[in-house]
Amino acid sequence: MTADGLAISAKGLTKHYGKLVAVDHVDLAVPRGTIFGLLGPNGAGKTTIIKMLTGLSDITDGTATVAGFDVARDPMHVKQRVGWVAAEVILDDDLSGWENLWLQAKLQHLTEWKERALQLLAYFELTDRRKDKVGTYSTGMRKKMEIALALLHQPEVIFMDEPTIGLDANVRRMLWELITGVNRQFGVTVLLTSHYIEEADFLCDHVAIIDHGKFVAVGTPSELKARVRADYVELETSEAVTPAKLEAIAGVTSVRQQGSTWVLRVSSAEEVLPRLFHTLATDGIRRINVEKPSLESVFIDITGKKIDQAGPDVQDYRKFYASVRRARQ
Ligand SMILES: Nc1ncnc2c1ncn2[C@@H]1O[C@H](COP(=O)(O)OP(=O)(O)OP(=O)(O)O)[C@@H](O)[C@H]1O
Ligand SMILES: [Mg+2]
């Protein structure tokens, strides 16, 4: 830890991939023992930040200190003090839980690890299953095992890249409790990335909202939400509606179209909804959704788009597969 009480700090952190600026002059200050979230759409630069902070990817410009060591000058010391829980499964299914821990200890040249391993197994309630092959574990147990592996060498900081992606709601909830528990019980600082609004809101002491490589807002979830003095109404209708018709409704302060959805910024959903129903009575409201101040509306407020629907990666992906299809024809 640095004298300033920060587990992670970065100034002007930047990453270029050729001409692409994946991370653009980001400043980070993560107090020791807290949970910090990077929230943003596909391709925003979240994973790239983690890669730079863990020494996996060179820093193009700027500086970063993790667990008291400069990442560019002292990557080995950083690596010894951080853990990584990747979205991809890192477990060996043919080995038991205990053998996975043993393998992890081998890979990291740990000598004193058994006591810690037993403590982790007990904490994650896996003691009884430690001799069973990990291939027989449930999704939740596998997640616990992955976190146990990342904690084995007693890191000061753990990085979790999309820890709950692809999990069903129950396992996701369980994992939220686990991450909070690990943070409190082991005093470990957590930096995680997420697309999920509720996840960042529930878990994180501080959140940075990231878009196109830049931090567009940083603060506690409640600070960020307090900035938005508006509700958002998302609307789909079966008849074509003009923006002018929506803008004319009292209390509607802005109107944007995203695909087939209208996104209205309104002073108060309670006041505006009756007027909206009245005005659109003949246009066939197909779907309506009210977004009260949330980290999602913070993102919409700043960037003009929703987190889930935004992002170049989906388009890149579609472009890529379109070109593959064309090549095969
Ligand atoms: N090795 C690489 N070479 C070239 N470009 C890259 C490389 N890695 C990432 N990028 C690009 O950098 C940008 C940021 O990518 P990054 O993986 O950090 O985004 P992300 O926020 O983690 O997205 P996701 O939510 O999809 O995981 C993207 O435009 C991506 O295509
Ligand atoms: Mg990523």
mmCIF file of C-alpha atoms and ligand atoms in Angstrom:
data_model
loop_
_atom_site.group_PDB
_atom_site.id
_atom_site.type_symbol
_atom_site.label_atom_id
_atom_site.label_comp_id
_atom_site.label_asym_id
_atom_site.label_seq_id
_atom_site.Cartn_x
_atom_site.Cartn_y
_atom_site.Cartn_z
ATOM 1 C CA MET A 1 0.000 0.000 0.000
ATOM 2 C CA THR A 2 1.134 3.507 -0.675
ATOM 3 C CA ALA A 3 1.368 6.162 2.026
ATOM 4 C CA ASP A 4 -1.760 7.784 0.631
ATOM 5 C CA GLY A 5 -3.877 4.766 1.580
ATOM 6 C CA LEU A 6 -4.537 3.843 -2.039
ATOM 7 C CA ALA A 7 -4.348 0.248 -3.199
ATOM 8 C CA ILE A 8 -4.474 1.358 -6.828
ATOM 9 C CA SER A 9 -3.641 4.726 -8.278
ATOM 10 C CA ALA A 10 -3.170 5.794 -11.854
ATOM 11 C CA LYS A 11 -2.526 9.077 -13.580
ATOM 12 C CA GLY A 12 -3.157 9.688 -17.248
ATOM 13 C CA LEU A 13 -3.296 5.948 -17.922
ATOM 14 C CA THR A 14 -3.488 5.459 -21.684
ATOM 15 C CA LYS A 15 -3.405 2.544 -24.100
ATOM 16 C CA HIS A 16 -3.101 2.716 -27.853
ATOM 17 C CA TYR A 17 -3.582 -0.261 -30.126
ATOM 18 C CA GLY A 18 -2.198 1.156 -33.351
ATOM 19 C CA LYS A 19 -4.426 4.097 -34.109
ATOM 20 C CA LEU A 20 -7.127 3.014 -31.677
ATOM 21 C CA VAL A 21 -7.090 4.763 -28.301
ATOM 22 C CA ALA A 22 -8.536 2.004 -26.117
ATOM 23 C CA VAL A 23 -7.907 3.823 -22.815
ATOM 24 C CA ASP A 24 -7.594 7.572 -22.839
ATOM 25 C CA HIS A 25 -5.931 9.419 -19.921
ATOM 26 C CA VAL A 26 -7.689 7.736 -17.053
ATOM 27 C CA ASP A 27 -7.050 8.750 -13.425
ATOM 28 C CA LEU A 28 -7.778 6.169 -10.747
ATOM 29 C CA ALA A 29 -7.665 6.334 -6.966
ATOM 30 C CA VAL A 30 -8.887 3.188 -5.226
ATOM 31 C CA PRO A 31 -8.684 3.320 -1.413
ATOM 32 C CA ARG A 32 -7.354 0.201 0.252
ATOM 33 C CA GLY A 33 -10.003 -2.308 1.310
ATOM 34 C CA THR A 34 -12.728 -0.972 -0.956
ATOM 35 C CA ILE A 35 -14.592 -2.340 -3.977
ATOM 36 C CA PHE A 36 -14.214 -0.299 -7.126
ATOM 37 C CA GLY A 37 -16.221 -0.916 -10.285
ATOM 38 C CA LEU A 38 -15.546 -0.088 -13.910
ATOM 39 C CA LEU A 39 -18.947 0.076 -15.558
ATOM 40 C CA GLY A 40 -19.341 0.493 -19.275
ATOM 41 C CA PRO A 41 -20.445 -1.007 -22.583
ATOM 42 C CA ASN A 42 -18.591 -3.451 -24.825
ATOM 43 C CA GLY A 43 -15.271 -2.154 -26.002
ATOM 44 C CA ALA A 44 -15.168 0.732 -23.509
ATOM 45 C CA GLY A 45 -11.684 -0.223 -22.315
ATOM 46 C CA LYS A 46 -12.435 -2.038 -19.034
ATOM 47 C CA THR A 47 -10.393 -5.165 -19.673
ATOM 48 C CA THR A 48 -7.565 -3.101 -21.120
ATOM 49 C CA ILE A 49 -7.343 -1.127 -17.863
ATOM 50 C CA ILE A 50 -7.134 -4.363 -15.865
ATOM 51 C CA LYS A 51 -4.487 -5.722 -18.218
ATOM 52 C CA MET A 52 -2.365 -2.613 -17.749
ATOM 53 C CA LEU A 53 -2.799 -2.615 -13.972
ATOM 54 C CA THR A 54 -1.754 -6.261 -13.730
ATOM 55 C CA GLY A 55 1.256 -5.836 -16.007
ATOM 56 C CA LEU A 56 -0.247 -8.030 -18.735
ATOM 57 C CA SER A 57 -0.301 -5.215 -21.231
ATOM 58 C CA ASP A 58 2.202 -2.387 -21.685
ATOM 59 C CA ILE A 59 1.147 1.096 -20.685
ATOM 60 C CA THR A 60 1.340 3.485 -23.640
ATOM 61 C CA ASP A 61 1.326 6.607 -21.477
ATOM 62 C CA GLY A 62 0.743 7.607 -17.881
ATOM 63 C CA THR A 63 1.633 5.853 -14.636
ATOM 64 C CA ALA A 64 0.015 3.290 -12.364
ATOM 65 C CA THR A 65 0.816 2.065 -8.871
ATOM 66 C CA VAL A 66 -0.749 -1.128 -7.534
ATOM 67 C CA ALA A 67 -0.211 -2.434 -3.988
ATOM 68 C CA GLY A 68 2.560 0.107 -3.542
ATOM 69 C CA PHE A 69 4.576 -0.724 -6.660
ATOM 70 C CA ASP A 70 4.892 1.027 -9.977
ATOM 71 C CA VAL A 71 3.409 -1.303 -12.575
ATOM 72 C CA ALA A 72 5.796 -0.414 -15.397
ATOM 73 C CA ARG A 73 8.963 -0.406 -13.291
ATOM 74 C CA ASP A 74 8.185 -3.263 -10.931
ATOM 75 C CA PRO A 75 5.712 -5.638 -12.589
ATOM 76 C CA MET A 76 6.938 -8.703 -10.673
ATOM 77 C CA HIS A 77 6.228 -7.140 -7.287
ATOM 78 C CA VAL A 78 2.791 -6.123 -8.506
ATOM 79 C CA LYS A 79 2.017 -9.615 -9.804
ATOM 80 C CA GLN A 80 2.942 -11.155 -6.453
ATOM 81 C CA ARG A 81 0.481 -8.900 -4.681
ATOM 82 C CA VAL A 82 -2.530 -9.149 -6.938
ATOM 83 C CA GLY A 83 -4.984 -11.885 -7.846
ATOM 84 C CA TRP A 84 -7.038 -12.211 -10.994
ATOM 85 C CA VAL A 85 -10.449 -13.818 -11.329
ATOM 86 C CA ALA A 86 -11.033 -14.090 -15.055
ATOM 87 C CA ALA A 87 -14.344 -14.500 -16.788
ATOM 88 C CA GLU A 88 -12.963 -17.633 -18.423
ATOM 89 C CA VAL A 89 -12.865 -20.681 -16.270
ATOM 90 C CA ILE A 90 -9.377 -21.372 -14.993
ATOM 91 C CA LEU A 91 -10.178 -24.563 -13.134
ATOM 92 C CA ASP A 92 -8.908 -28.001 -14.083
ATOM 93 C CA ASP A 93 -12.040 -30.148 -14.112
ATOM 94 C CA ASP A 94 -10.130 -33.422 -13.846
ATOM 95 C CA LEU A 95 -8.465 -32.406 -10.609
ATOM 96 C CA SER A 96 -10.073 -32.151 -7.195
ATOM 97 C CA GLY A 97 -10.579 -28.817 -5.451
ATOM 98 C CA TRP A 98 -7.572 -29.500 -3.267
ATOM 99 C CA GLU A 99 -5.445 -30.470 -6.291
ATOM 100 C CA ASN A 100 -6.451 -27.253 -8.054
ATOM 101 C CA LEU A 101 -5.213 -25.313 -5.030
ATOM 102 C CA TRP A 102 -2.026 -27.386 -5.010
ATOM 103 C CA LEU A 103 -1.479 -26.665 -8.709
ATOM 104 C CA GLN A 104 -2.028 -22.969 -8.177
ATOM 105 C CA ALA A 105 0.533 -23.027 -5.333
ATOM 106 C CA LYS A 106 3.011 -24.819 -7.638
ATOM 107 C CA LEU A 107 2.480 -22.320 -10.440
ATOM 108 C CA GLN A 108 3.159 -19.465 -8.070
ATOM 109 C CA HIS A 109 6.030 -21.180 -6.231
ATOM 110 C CA LEU A 110 4.236 -20.821 -2.918
ATOM 111 C CA THR A 111 5.723 -22.785 -0.038
ATOM 112 C CA GLU A 112 3.464 -21.868 2.853
ATOM 113 C CA TRP A 113 0.036 -22.352 1.340
ATOM 114 C CA LYS A 114 -1.710 -25.323 2.973
ATOM 115 C CA GLU A 115 -3.044 -23.485 5.980
ATOM 116 C CA ARG A 116 -4.341 -20.723 3.772
ATOM 117 C CA ALA A 117 -5.921 -23.278 1.420
ATOM 118 C CA LEU A 118 -7.731 -24.964 4.315
ATOM 119 C CA GLN A 119 -8.906 -21.600 5.576
ATOM 120 C CA LEU A 120 -10.255 -20.695 2.118
ATOM 121 C CA LEU A 121 -11.999 -24.054 1.695
ATOM 122 C CA ALA A 122 -13.648 -23.562 5.077
ATOM 123 C CA TYR A 123 -14.639 -19.999 4.245
ATOM 124 C CA PHE A 124 -16.225 -21.046 0.951
ATOM 125 C CA GLU A 125 -17.848 -24.120 2.552
ATOM 126 C CA LEU A 126 -15.994 -26.466 0.230
ATOM 127 C CA THR A 127 -14.117 -28.480 2.852
ATOM 128 C CA ASP A 128 -16.331 -31.542 2.437
ATOM 129 C CA ARG A 129 -15.991 -31.486 -1.341
ATOM 130 C CA ARG A 130 -12.256 -30.787 -1.516
ATOM 131 C CA LYS A 131 -11.394 -34.327 -2.685
ATOM 132 C CA ASP A 132 -14.054 -34.366 -5.422
ATOM 133 C CA LYS A 133 -13.217 -33.505 -9.001
ATOM 134 C CA VAL A 134 -14.029 -29.887 -9.778
ATOM 135 C CA GLY A 135 -15.882 -31.131 -12.877
ATOM 136 C CA THR A 136 -18.601 -32.334 -10.503
ATOM 137 C CA TYR A 137 -19.042 -28.939 -8.791
ATOM 138 C CA SER A 138 -22.083 -26.716 -9.288
ATOM 139 C CA THR A 139 -21.683 -23.327 -10.999
ATOM 140 C CA GLY A 140 -21.698 -21.568 -7.632
ATOM 141 C CA MET A 141 -19.076 -23.915 -6.203
ATOM 142 C CA ARG A 142 -16.886 -23.387 -9.262
ATOM 143 C CA LYS A 143 -17.090 -19.642 -8.794
ATOM 144 C CA LYS A 144 -16.084 -20.061 -5.158
ATOM 145 C CA MET A 145 -13.158 -22.209 -6.230
ATOM 146 C CA GLU A 146 -12.003 -19.643 -8.787
ATOM 147 C CA ILE A 147 -12.010 -16.940 -6.129
ATOM 148 C CA ALA A 148 -10.220 -19.228 -3.677
ATOM 149 C CA LEU A 149 -7.451 -19.769 -6.254
ATOM 150 C CA ALA A 150 -7.099 -16.022 -6.741
ATOM 151 C CA LEU A 151 -6.825 -15.513 -2.966
ATOM 152 C CA LEU A 152 -4.359 -18.304 -2.248
ATOM 153 C CA HIS A 153 -1.219 -16.166 -2.300
ATOM 154 C CA GLN A 154 -2.830 -13.585 0.007
ATOM 155 C CA PRO A 155 -3.058 -10.784 -2.551
ATOM 156 C CA GLU A 156 -3.741 -7.222 -1.474
ATOM 157 C CA VAL A 157 -5.810 -6.537 -4.564
ATOM 158 C CA ILE A 158 -7.957 -8.794 -6.701
ATOM 159 C CA PHE A 159 -9.134 -8.011 -10.201
ATOM 160 C CA MET A 160 -12.385 -9.494 -11.426
ATOM 161 C CA ASP A 161 -13.221 -9.078 -15.087
ATOM 162 C CA GLU A 162 -16.988 -9.484 -15.541
ATOM 163 C CA PRO A 163 -17.239 -11.870 -12.588
ATOM 164 C CA THR A 164 -20.919 -12.664 -13.067
ATOM 165 C CA ILE A 165 -21.271 -12.662 -16.837
ATOM 166 C CA GLY A 166 -23.450 -15.482 -18.107
ATOM 167 C CA LEU A 167 -24.600 -16.544 -14.630
ATOM 168 C CA ASP A 168 -28.232 -16.917 -13.704
ATOM 169 C CA ALA A 169 -29.724 -14.446 -11.271
ATOM 170 C CA ASN A 170 -29.398 -16.700 -8.203
ATOM 171 C CA VAL A 171 -25.745 -17.492 -8.705
ATOM 172 C CA ARG A 172 -25.086 -13.848 -9.505
ATOM 173 C CA ARG A 173 -26.663 -12.807 -6.193
ATOM 174 C CA MET A 174 -24.638 -15.410 -4.362
ATOM 175 C CA LEU A 175 -21.477 -14.146 -5.988
ATOM 176 C CA TRP A 176 -22.272 -10.572 -4.944
ATOM 177 C CA GLU A 177 -22.466 -11.748 -1.351
ATOM 178 C CA LEU A 178 -19.213 -13.652 -1.780
ATOM 179 C CA ILE A 179 -17.356 -10.689 -3.239
ATOM 180 C CA THR A 180 -18.545 -8.429 -0.432
ATOM 181 C CA GLY A 181 -17.650 -11.124 2.105
ATOM 182 C CA VAL A 182 -14.163 -11.643 0.700
ATOM 183 C CA ASN A 183 -13.591 -7.904 0.678
ATOM 184 C CA ARG A 184 -14.567 -7.615 4.357
ATOM 185 C CA GLN A 185 -13.171 -10.886 5.673
ATOM 186 C CA PHE A 186 -9.793 -10.770 3.959
ATOM 187 C CA GLY A 187 -9.476 -6.982 3.731
ATOM 188 C CA VAL A 188 -8.695 -7.348 0.050
ATOM 189 C CA THR A 189 -9.264 -4.469 -2.357
ATOM 190 C CA VAL A 190 -11.430 -5.459 -5.318
ATOM 191 C CA LEU A 191 -11.453 -3.895 -8.755
ATOM 192 C CA LEU A 192 -14.145 -5.373 -10.940
ATOM 193 C CA THR A 193 -15.653 -4.677 -14.328
ATOM 194 C CA SER A 194 -19.288 -5.045 -15.211
ATOM 195 C CA HIS A 195 -21.990 -4.304 -17.732
ATOM 196 C CA TYR A 196 -24.610 -4.790 -15.067
ATOM 197 C CA ILE A 197 -25.983 -1.650 -13.532
ATOM 198 C CA GLU A 198 -27.451 -3.279 -10.427
ATOM 199 C CA GLU A 199 -24.243 -5.158 -9.848
ATOM 200 C CA ALA A 200 -22.089 -2.039 -9.751
ATOM 201 C CA ASP A 201 -24.703 -0.306 -7.630
ATOM 202 C CA PHE A 202 -24.960 -3.151 -5.116
ATOM 203 C CA LEU A 203 -21.307 -4.059 -4.839
ATOM 204 C CA CYS A 204 -19.154 -1.040 -5.349
ATOM 205 C CA ASP A 205 -18.023 1.649 -2.939
ATOM 206 C CA HIS A 206 -16.938 3.682 -5.963
ATOM 207 C CA VAL A 207 -17.806 3.373 -9.610
ATOM 208 C CA ALA A 208 -16.160 4.795 -12.711
ATOM 209 C CA ILE A 209 -18.430 4.939 -15.709
ATOM 210 C CA ILE A 210 -16.356 4.417 -18.813
ATOM 211 C CA ASP A 211 -17.149 5.027 -22.452
ATOM 212 C CA HIS A 212 -14.746 5.022 -25.413
ATOM 213 C CA GLY A 213 -11.747 4.709 -23.109
ATOM 214 C CA LYS A 214 -12.601 7.738 -20.992
ATOM 215 C CA PHE A 215 -14.029 8.023 -17.505
ATOM 216 C CA VAL A 216 -17.202 10.017 -17.966
ATOM 217 C CA ALA A 217 -18.157 9.960 -14.261
ATOM 218 C CA VAL A 218 -16.574 8.737 -11.031
ATOM 219 C CA GLY A 219 -18.114 8.611 -7.566
ATOM 220 C CA THR A 220 -20.075 6.534 -5.101
ATOM 221 C CA PRO A 221 -23.218 5.044 -6.637
ATOM 222 C CA SER A 222 -25.392 7.413 -4.605
ATOM 223 C CA GLU A 223 -23.358 10.476 -5.609
ATOM 224 C CA LEU A 224 -23.675 9.504 -9.236
ATOM 225 C CA LYS A 225 -27.398 8.870 -9.015
ATOM 226 C CA ALA A 226 -27.973 12.150 -7.190
ATOM 227 C CA ARG A 227 -26.570 13.980 -10.214
ATOM 228 C CA VAL A 228 -29.452 12.872 -12.397
ATOM 229 C CA ARG A 229 -32.468 14.967 -11.595
ATOM 230 C CA ALA A 230 -34.687 13.241 -14.103
ATOM 231 C CA ASP A 231 -36.411 9.985 -14.903
ATOM 232 C CA TYR A 232 -36.177 8.216 -18.225
ATOM 233 C CA VAL A 233 -39.075 6.657 -20.067
ATOM 234 C CA GLU A 234 -38.415 4.119 -22.809
ATOM 235 C CA LEU A 235 -41.198 3.665 -25.238
ATOM 236 C CA GLU A 236 -42.098 1.598 -28.264
ATOM 237 C CA THR A 237 -45.223 2.219 -30.275
ATOM 238 C CA SER A 238 -46.857 0.324 -33.108
ATOM 239 C CA GLU A 239 -47.597 3.506 -35.108
ATOM 240 C CA ALA A 240 -44.885 5.923 -36.240
ATOM 241 C CA VAL A 241 -44.542 8.787 -33.785
ATOM 242 C CA THR A 242 -42.728 12.035 -34.503
ATOM 243 C CA PRO A 243 -40.190 13.514 -32.078
ATOM 244 C CA ALA A 244 -42.167 16.769 -32.203
ATOM 245 C CA LYS A 245 -45.230 15.020 -30.818
ATOM 246 C CA LEU A 246 -43.240 13.672 -27.882
ATOM 247 C CA GLU A 247 -41.347 16.915 -27.273
ATOM 248 C CA ALA A 248 -44.622 18.806 -27.058
ATOM 249 C CA ILE A 249 -45.678 16.877 -23.935
ATOM 250 C CA ALA A 250 -45.184 18.999 -20.805
ATOM 251 C CA GLY A 251 -42.382 17.645 -18.628
ATOM 252 C CA VAL A 252 -40.524 15.914 -21.469
ATOM 253 C CA THR A 253 -37.099 17.574 -21.546
ATOM 254 C CA SER A 254 -35.434 15.594 -24.314
ATOM 255 C CA VAL A 255 -36.263 12.924 -26.868
ATOM 256 C CA ARG A 256 -33.882 10.482 -28.489
ATOM 257 C CA GLN A 257 -34.424 7.504 -30.709
ATOM 258 C CA GLN A 258 -32.400 4.334 -30.251
ATOM 259 C CA GLY A 259 -33.409 1.688 -32.778
ATOM 260 C CA SER A 260 -37.152 1.233 -32.439
ATOM 261 C CA THR A 261 -37.153 2.672 -28.920
ATOM 262 C CA TRP A 262 -37.814 6.261 -27.929
ATOM 263 C CA VAL A 263 -35.889 7.410 -24.873
ATOM 264 C CA LEU A 264 -37.540 10.363 -23.156
ATOM 265 C CA ARG A 265 -35.912 12.354 -20.401
ATOM 266 C CA VAL A 266 -38.705 13.591 -18.171
ATOM 267 C CA SER A 267 -38.846 15.799 -15.098
ATOM 268 C CA SER A 268 -40.890 13.214 -13.197
ATOM 269 C CA ALA A 269 -42.308 9.967 -14.545
ATOM 270 C CA GLU A 270 -45.320 10.183 -12.208
ATOM 271 C CA GLU A 271 -46.351 13.527 -13.680
ATOM 272 C CA VAL A 272 -45.543 12.844 -17.294
ATOM 273 C CA LEU A 273 -46.894 9.309 -17.758
ATOM 274 C CA PRO A 274 -50.612 10.258 -17.666
ATOM 275 C CA ARG A 275 -49.988 12.979 -20.281
ATOM 276 C CA LEU A 276 -47.981 10.553 -22.359
ATOM 277 C CA PHE A 277 -50.765 7.944 -22.321
ATOM 278 C CA HIS A 278 -53.276 10.626 -23.220
ATOM 279 C CA THR A 279 -51.212 11.958 -26.135
ATOM 280 C CA LEU A 280 -50.296 8.541 -27.503
ATOM 281 C CA ALA A 281 -53.684 6.924 -26.986
ATOM 282 C CA THR A 282 -54.066 6.174 -30.684
ATOM 283 C CA ASP A 283 -50.472 5.256 -31.445
ATOM 284 C CA GLY A 284 -50.543 1.852 -29.781
ATOM 285 C CA ILE A 285 -48.012 1.800 -26.948
ATOM 286 C CA ARG A 286 -46.302 -1.558 -27.311
ATOM 287 C CA ARG A 287 -43.784 -1.313 -24.483
ATOM 288 C CA ILE A 288 -43.050 1.227 -21.825
ATOM 289 C CA ASN A 289 -40.352 1.191 -19.196
ATOM 290 C CA VAL A 290 -39.576 3.759 -16.534
ATOM 291 C CA GLU A 291 -35.992 4.182 -15.394
ATOM 292 C CA LYS A 292 -35.760 5.974 -12.057
ATOM 293 C CA PRO A 293 -32.342 7.514 -11.278
ATOM 294 C CA SER A 294 -29.911 4.626 -11.572
ATOM 295 C CA LEU A 295 -26.379 4.177 -12.817
ATOM 296 C CA GLU A 296 -28.029 3.437 -16.164
ATOM 297 C CA SER A 297 -29.647 6.864 -16.271
ATOM 298 C CA VAL A 298 -26.320 8.446 -15.280
ATOM 299 C CA PHE A 299 -24.840 6.755 -18.327
ATOM 300 C CA ILE A 300 -27.725 7.818 -20.564
ATOM 301 C CA ASP A 301 -27.520 11.359 -19.228
ATOM 302 C CA ILE A 302 -23.855 11.674 -20.110
ATOM 303 C CA THR A 303 -23.492 9.615 -23.264
ATOM 304 C CA GLY A 304 -26.985 9.638 -24.713
ATOM 305 C CA LYS A 305 -27.174 5.847 -24.979
ATOM 306 C CA LYS A 306 -27.899 2.822 -22.854
ATOM 307 C CA ILE A 307 -25.075 0.656 -21.560
ATOM 308 C CA ASP A 308 -26.435 -2.668 -22.762
ATOM 309 C CA GLN A 309 -27.322 -1.545 -26.254
ATOM 310 C CA ALA A 310 -24.286 0.621 -26.773
ATOM 311 C CA GLY A 311 -20.841 -0.280 -27.920
ATOM 312 C CA PRO A 312 -18.929 -0.903 -31.075
ATOM 313 C CA ASP A 313 -18.105 -4.524 -30.356
ATOM 314 C CA VAL A 314 -21.522 -5.840 -31.302
ATOM 315 C CA GLN A 315 -21.272 -4.049 -34.611
ATOM 316 C CA ASP A 316 -17.706 -5.257 -35.122
ATOM 317 C CA TYR A 317 -18.898 -8.756 -34.353
ATOM 318 C CA ARG A 318 -21.765 -8.451 -36.826
ATOM 319 C CA LYS A 319 -19.461 -6.967 -39.459
ATOM 320 C CA PHE A 320 -16.981 -9.745 -38.889
ATOM 321 C CA TYR A 321 -19.567 -12.503 -39.300
ATOM 322 C CA ALA A 322 -21.175 -10.767 -42.255
ATOM 323 C CA SER A 323 -17.808 -10.793 -43.989
ATOM 324 C CA VAL A 324 -17.265 -14.450 -43.064
ATOM 325 C CA ARG A 325 -20.665 -15.301 -44.528
ATOM 326 C CA ARG A 326 -19.865 -13.391 -47.713
ATOM 327 C CA ALA A 327 -16.527 -15.153 -48.038
ATOM 328 C CA ARG A 328 -18.230 -18.550 -47.790
ATOM 329 C CA GLN A 329 -20.887 -17.820 -50.390
HETATM 330 N N1 LIG B 1 -5.083 -6.850 -28.298
HETATM 331 C C1 LIG B 1 -5.813 -5.907 -28.889
HETATM 332 N N2 LIG B 1 -5.479 -5.413 -30.105
HETATM 333 C C2 LIG B 1 -6.194 -4.459 -30.712
HETATM 334 N N3 LIG B 1 -7.297 -3.878 -30.179
HETATM 335 C C3 LIG B 1 -7.683 -4.308 -28.977
HETATM 336 C C4 LIG B 1 -6.960 -5.344 -28.260
HETATM 337 N N4 LIG B 1 -7.583 -5.553 -27.078
HETATM 338 C C5 LIG B 1 -8.631 -4.706 -27.060
HETATM 339 N N5 LIG B 1 -8.689 -3.957 -28.169
HETATM 340 C C6 LIG B 1 -9.684 -2.919 -28.472
HETATM 341 O O1 LIG B 1 -9.632 -1.955 -27.424
HETATM 342 C C7 LIG B 1 -10.933 -1.497 -27.104
HETATM 343 C C8 LIG B 1 -11.214 -1.756 -25.647
HETATM 344 O O2 LIG B 1 -11.312 -3.134 -25.440
HETATM 345 P P1 LIG B 1 -11.577 -3.810 -24.026
HETATM 346 O O3 LIG B 1 -11.459 -5.269 -24.198
HETATM 347 O O4 LIG B 1 -10.726 -3.156 -23.022
HETATM 348 O O5 LIG B 1 -13.098 -3.391 -23.771
HETATM 349 P P2 LIG B 1 -14.072 -3.839 -22.591
HETATM 350 O O6 LIG B 1 -14.603 -2.603 -21.975
HETATM 351 O O7 LIG B 1 -13.397 -4.822 -21.711
HETATM 352 O O8 LIG B 1 -15.237 -4.526 -23.420
HETATM 353 P P3 LIG B 1 -16.166 -5.803 -23.044
HETATM 354 O O9 LIG B 1 -17.238 -5.265 -22.180
HETATM 355 O O10 LIG B 1 -16.672 -6.227 -24.376
HETATM 356 O O11 LIG B 1 -15.308 -6.821 -22.372
HETATM 357 C C9 LIG B 1 -11.882 -2.215 -28.047
HETATM 358 O O12 LIG B 1 -12.128 -1.371 -29.158
HETATM 359 C C10 LIG B 1 -11.099 -3.442 -28.467
HETATM 360 O O13 LIG B 1 -11.483 -3.883 -29.744
HETATM 361 MG MG MG B 2 -13.781 -6.802 -21.236
#
